[in-house]
Tab-separated table of C-alpha atoms in Angstrom:
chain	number	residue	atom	x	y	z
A	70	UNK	CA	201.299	347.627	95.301
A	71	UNK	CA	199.474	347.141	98.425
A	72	UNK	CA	200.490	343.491	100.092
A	73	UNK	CA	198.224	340.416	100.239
A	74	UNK	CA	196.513	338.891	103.332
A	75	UNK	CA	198.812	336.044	102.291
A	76	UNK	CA	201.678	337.991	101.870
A	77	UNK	CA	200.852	340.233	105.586
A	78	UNK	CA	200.527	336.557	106.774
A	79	UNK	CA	204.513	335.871	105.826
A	80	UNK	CA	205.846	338.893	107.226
A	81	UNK	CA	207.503	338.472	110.834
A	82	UNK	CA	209.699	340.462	113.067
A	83	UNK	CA	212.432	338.777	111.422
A	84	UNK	CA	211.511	340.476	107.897
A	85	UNK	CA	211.822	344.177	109.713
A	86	UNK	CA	215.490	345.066	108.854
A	87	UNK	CA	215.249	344.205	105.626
A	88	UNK	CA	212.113	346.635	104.906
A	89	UNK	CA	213.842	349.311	107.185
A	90	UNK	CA	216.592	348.729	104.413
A	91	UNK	CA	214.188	349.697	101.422
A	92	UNK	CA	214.416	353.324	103.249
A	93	UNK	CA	217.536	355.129	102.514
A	94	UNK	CA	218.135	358.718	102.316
A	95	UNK	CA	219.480	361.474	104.309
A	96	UNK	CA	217.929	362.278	108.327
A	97	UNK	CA	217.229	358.750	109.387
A	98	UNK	CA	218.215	358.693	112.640
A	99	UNK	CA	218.573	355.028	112.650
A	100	UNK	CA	218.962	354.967	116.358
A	101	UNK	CA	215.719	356.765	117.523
A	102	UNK	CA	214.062	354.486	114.682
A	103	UNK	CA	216.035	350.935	115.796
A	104	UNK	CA	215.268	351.329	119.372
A	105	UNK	CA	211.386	351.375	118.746
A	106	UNK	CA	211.591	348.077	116.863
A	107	UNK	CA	210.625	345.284	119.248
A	108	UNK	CA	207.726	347.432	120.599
A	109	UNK	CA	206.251	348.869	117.957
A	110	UNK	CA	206.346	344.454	116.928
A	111	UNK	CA	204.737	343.240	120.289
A	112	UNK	CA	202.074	345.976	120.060
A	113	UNK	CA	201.226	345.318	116.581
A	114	UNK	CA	201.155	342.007	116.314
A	115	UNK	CA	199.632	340.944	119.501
A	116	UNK	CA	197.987	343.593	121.738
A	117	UNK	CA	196.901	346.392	119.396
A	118	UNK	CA	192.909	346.025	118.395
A	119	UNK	CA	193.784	347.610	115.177
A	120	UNK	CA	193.969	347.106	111.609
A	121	UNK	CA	194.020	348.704	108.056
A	122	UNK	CA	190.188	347.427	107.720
A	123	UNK	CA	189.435	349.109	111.247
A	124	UNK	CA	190.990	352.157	110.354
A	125	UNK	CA	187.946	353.983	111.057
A	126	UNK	CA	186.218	351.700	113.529
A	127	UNK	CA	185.573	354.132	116.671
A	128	UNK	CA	185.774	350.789	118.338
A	129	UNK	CA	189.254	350.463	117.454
A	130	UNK	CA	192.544	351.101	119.718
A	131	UNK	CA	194.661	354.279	119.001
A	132	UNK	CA	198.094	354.576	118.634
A	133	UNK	CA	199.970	357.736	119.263
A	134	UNK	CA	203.749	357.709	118.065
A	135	UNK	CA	204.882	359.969	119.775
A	136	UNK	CA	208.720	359.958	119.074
A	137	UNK	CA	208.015	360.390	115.404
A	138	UNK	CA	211.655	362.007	114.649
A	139	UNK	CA	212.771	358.439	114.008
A	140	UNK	CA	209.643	357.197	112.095
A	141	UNK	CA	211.210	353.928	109.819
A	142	UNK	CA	210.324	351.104	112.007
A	143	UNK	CA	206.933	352.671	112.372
A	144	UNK	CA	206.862	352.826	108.779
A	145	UNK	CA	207.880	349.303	108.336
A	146	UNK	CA	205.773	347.977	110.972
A	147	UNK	CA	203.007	349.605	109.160
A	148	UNK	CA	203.971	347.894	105.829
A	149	UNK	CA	204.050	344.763	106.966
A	150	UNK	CA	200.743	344.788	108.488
A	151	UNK	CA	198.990	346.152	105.493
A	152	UNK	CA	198.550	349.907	106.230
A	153	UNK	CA	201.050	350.936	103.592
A	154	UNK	CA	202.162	349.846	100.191
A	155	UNK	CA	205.727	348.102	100.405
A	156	UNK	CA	206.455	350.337	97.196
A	157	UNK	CA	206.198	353.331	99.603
A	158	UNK	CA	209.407	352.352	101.575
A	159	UNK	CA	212.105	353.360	99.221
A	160	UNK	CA	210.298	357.049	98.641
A	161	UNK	CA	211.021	357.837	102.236
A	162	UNK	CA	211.788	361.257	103.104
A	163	UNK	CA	211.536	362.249	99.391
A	164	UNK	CA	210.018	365.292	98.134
A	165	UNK	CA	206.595	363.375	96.333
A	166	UNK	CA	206.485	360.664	99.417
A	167	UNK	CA	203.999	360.589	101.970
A	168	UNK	CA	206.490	358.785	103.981
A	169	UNK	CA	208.100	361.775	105.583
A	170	UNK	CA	210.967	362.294	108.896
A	171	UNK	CA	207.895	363.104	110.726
A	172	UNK	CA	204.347	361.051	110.547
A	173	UNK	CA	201.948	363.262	108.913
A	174	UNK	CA	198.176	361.103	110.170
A	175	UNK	CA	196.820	363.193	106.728
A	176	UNK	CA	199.311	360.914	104.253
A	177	UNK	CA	199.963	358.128	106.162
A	178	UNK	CA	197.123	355.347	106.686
A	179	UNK	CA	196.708	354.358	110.562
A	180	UNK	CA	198.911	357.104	111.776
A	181	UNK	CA	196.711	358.643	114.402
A	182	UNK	CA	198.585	361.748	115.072
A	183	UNK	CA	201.321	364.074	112.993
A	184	UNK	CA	204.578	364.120	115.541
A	185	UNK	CA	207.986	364.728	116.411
A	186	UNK	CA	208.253	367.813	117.965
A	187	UNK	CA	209.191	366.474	121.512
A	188	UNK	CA	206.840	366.130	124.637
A	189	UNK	CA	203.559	366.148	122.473
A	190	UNK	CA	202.075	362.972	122.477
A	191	UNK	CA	201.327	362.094	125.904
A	192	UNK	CA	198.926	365.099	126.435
A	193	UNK	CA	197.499	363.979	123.361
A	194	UNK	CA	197.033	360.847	124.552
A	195	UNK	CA	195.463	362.350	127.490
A	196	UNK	CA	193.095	364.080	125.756
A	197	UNK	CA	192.040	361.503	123.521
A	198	UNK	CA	191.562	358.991	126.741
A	199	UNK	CA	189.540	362.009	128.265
A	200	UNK	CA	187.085	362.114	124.889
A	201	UNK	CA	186.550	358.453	124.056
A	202	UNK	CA	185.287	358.103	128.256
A	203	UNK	CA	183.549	361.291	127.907
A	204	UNK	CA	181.550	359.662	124.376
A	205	UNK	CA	180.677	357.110	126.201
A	206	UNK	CA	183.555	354.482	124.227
A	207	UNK	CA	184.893	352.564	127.215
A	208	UNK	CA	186.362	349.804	125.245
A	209	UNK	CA	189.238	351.619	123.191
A	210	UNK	CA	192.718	351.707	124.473
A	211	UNK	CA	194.963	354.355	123.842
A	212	UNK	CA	198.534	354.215	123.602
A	213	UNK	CA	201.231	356.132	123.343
A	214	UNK	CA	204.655	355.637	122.509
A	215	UNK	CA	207.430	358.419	123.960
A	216	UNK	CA	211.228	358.486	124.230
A	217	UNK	CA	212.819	358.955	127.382
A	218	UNK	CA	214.495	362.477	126.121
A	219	UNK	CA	210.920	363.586	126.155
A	220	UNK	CA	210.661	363.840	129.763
A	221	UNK	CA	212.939	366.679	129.899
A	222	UNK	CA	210.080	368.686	128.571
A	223	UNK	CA	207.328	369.858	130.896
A	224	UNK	CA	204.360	369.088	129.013
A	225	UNK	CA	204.528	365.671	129.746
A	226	UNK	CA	205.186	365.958	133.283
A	227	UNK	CA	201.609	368.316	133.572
A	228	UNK	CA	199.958	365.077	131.633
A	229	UNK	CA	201.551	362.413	133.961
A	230	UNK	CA	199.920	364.209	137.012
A	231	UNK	CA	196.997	365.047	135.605
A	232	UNK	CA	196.261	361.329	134.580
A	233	UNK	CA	196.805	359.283	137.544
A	234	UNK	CA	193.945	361.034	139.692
A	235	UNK	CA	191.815	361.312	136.641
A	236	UNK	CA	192.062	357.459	136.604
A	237	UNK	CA	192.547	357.305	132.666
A	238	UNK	CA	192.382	353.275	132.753
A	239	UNK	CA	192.535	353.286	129.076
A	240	UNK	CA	195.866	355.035	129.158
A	241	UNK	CA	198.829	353.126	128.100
A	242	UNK	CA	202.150	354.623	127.872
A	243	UNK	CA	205.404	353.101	126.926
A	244	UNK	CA	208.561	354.894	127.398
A	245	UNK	CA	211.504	353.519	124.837
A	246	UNK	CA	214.367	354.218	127.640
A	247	UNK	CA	217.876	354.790	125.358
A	248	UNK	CA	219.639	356.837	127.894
A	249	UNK	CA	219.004	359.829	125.882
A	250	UNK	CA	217.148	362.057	128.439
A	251	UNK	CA	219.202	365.346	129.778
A	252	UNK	CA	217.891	365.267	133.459
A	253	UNK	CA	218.134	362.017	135.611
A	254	UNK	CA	215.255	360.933	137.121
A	255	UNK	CA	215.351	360.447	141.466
A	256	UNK	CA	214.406	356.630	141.417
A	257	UNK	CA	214.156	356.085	137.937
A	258	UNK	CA	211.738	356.890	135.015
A	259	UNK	CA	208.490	353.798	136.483
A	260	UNK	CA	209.319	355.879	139.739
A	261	UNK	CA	208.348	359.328	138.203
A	262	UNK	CA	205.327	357.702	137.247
A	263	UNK	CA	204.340	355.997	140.228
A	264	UNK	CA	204.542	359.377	142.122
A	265	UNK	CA	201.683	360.044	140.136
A	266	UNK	CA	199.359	357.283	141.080
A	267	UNK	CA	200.096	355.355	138.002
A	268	UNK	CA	200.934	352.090	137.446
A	269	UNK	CA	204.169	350.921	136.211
A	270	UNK	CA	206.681	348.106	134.986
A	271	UNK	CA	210.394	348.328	133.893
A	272	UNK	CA	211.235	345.331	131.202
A	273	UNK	CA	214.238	344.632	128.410
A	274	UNK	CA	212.739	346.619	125.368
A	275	UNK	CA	214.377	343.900	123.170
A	276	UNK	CA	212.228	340.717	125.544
A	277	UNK	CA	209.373	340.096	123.472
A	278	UNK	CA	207.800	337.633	125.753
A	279	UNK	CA	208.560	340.287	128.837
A	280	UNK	CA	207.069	343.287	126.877
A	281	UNK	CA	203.712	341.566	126.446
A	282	UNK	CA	203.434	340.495	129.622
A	283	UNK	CA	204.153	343.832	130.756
A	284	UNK	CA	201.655	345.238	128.102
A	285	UNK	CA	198.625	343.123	129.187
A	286	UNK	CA	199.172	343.116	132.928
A	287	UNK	CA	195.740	344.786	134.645
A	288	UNK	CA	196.246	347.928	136.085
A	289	UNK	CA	192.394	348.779	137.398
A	290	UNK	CA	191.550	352.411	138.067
A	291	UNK	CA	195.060	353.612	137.010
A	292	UNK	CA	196.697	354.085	134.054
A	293	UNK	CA	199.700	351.934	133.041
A	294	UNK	CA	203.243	352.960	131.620
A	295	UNK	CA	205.445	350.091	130.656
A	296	UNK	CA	209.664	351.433	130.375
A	297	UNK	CA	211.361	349.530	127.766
A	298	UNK	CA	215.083	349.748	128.298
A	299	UNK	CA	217.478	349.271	124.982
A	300	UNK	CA	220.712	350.225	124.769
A	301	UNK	CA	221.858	353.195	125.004
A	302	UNK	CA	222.209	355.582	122.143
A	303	UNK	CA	225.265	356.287	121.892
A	304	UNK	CA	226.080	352.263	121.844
């Protein structure tokens, strides 16, 4: 059954391990999914201009998951705001489910893009900045959540300096920092960034309070990534 507007009203961030716990199965990968939990929260609950009525609003803000290997806090974030049926959470990963290890945007209501395969959503969030200015839709924000692992791959590094000088304003990208990446980065990830004429904020990924103040700070003329540091991985 799909959940009521009294119901979505109970739900809290409190109420997020327990619908994370409807999904069992094999492939989790409980840590990719765990460390996305707090943000995915803040952005849904209080910045995000979305909504399962405004699902196809071209008004509305998009949301690019980008590290969709790890896609159950997603998944529950999107239950308890009333994109998906709670009944969908214990058919992840299974054969019939539309709830698969990777977002699929076909199956799953408010999933804007189908992901996973690492260092694709930030281009694609480039791109989709790049056509709602060039329609003329100045009001959308687009956002993009990556891992830190991602930045070992060189797509995302021609997307970083390709958005800074193009000024993408409506760019938002936050990178879930779990000490997973490969290669080190010379100052630190905000640094890599910054190179690039963006702007850029390092905050505790588990500080609600600091992640929305880091999400809503004005960044005019540049676009903004926000790095959430959890703990690391192997933890």
């Amino acid at each position: 059954m799909t959940i009521t507007e009294e119901q979505r009203r109970t739900y809290a961030h409190e109420d997020l391990p327990g619908l994370m716990g409807l999904m069992t199965g094999d492939e989790k990968h409980g840590p990719a999914a765990t460390s996305t939990l707090d943000v995915l929260w803040v952005l849904y609950d209080r910045v995000l201009r979305v909504g399962p009525e405004r699902m196809a609003d071209p008004g509305r803000d998009r949301f690019l998951l980008s590290k969709g290997h790890g896609p159950m806090a997603y998944y529950a974030v999107l239950a308890a705001k009333g994109f998906v049926p709670v009944d969908w959470l214990p058919g992840f990963g299974t054969y019939a489910s539309p709830l698969g290890h990777h977002p699929d945007r076909v199956l799953v209501p408010g999933a804007e893009i189908g992901s996973g395969s690492l260092g694709h959503g930030l281009p694609i969030a480039v791109g989709t900045a790049l056509g709602l200015r060039a329609q003329g839709l100045h009001e959308p924000r687009v956002w993009v959540l990556i891992g830190d692992a991602e930045l070992d791959e060189g797509s995302n590094h021609e997307a970083i300096a390709f958005a800074g000088p193009a000024g993408l304003e409506r760019l938002h990208t936050v990178v879930v920092d779990n000490s997973s990446a490969s290669h080190a980065r010379p100052g630190g990830i905000a640094a890599r960034f910054e190179a690039a004429g963006w702007s850029a904020v390092t905050v505790d990924g588990r500080d609600h309070e600091a992640l929305h103040a880091a999400f809503t700070a004005p960044h005019p003329g540049r676009p903004h990534v926000v790095v959430a540091q959890v703990e690391p991985k192997s933890a």
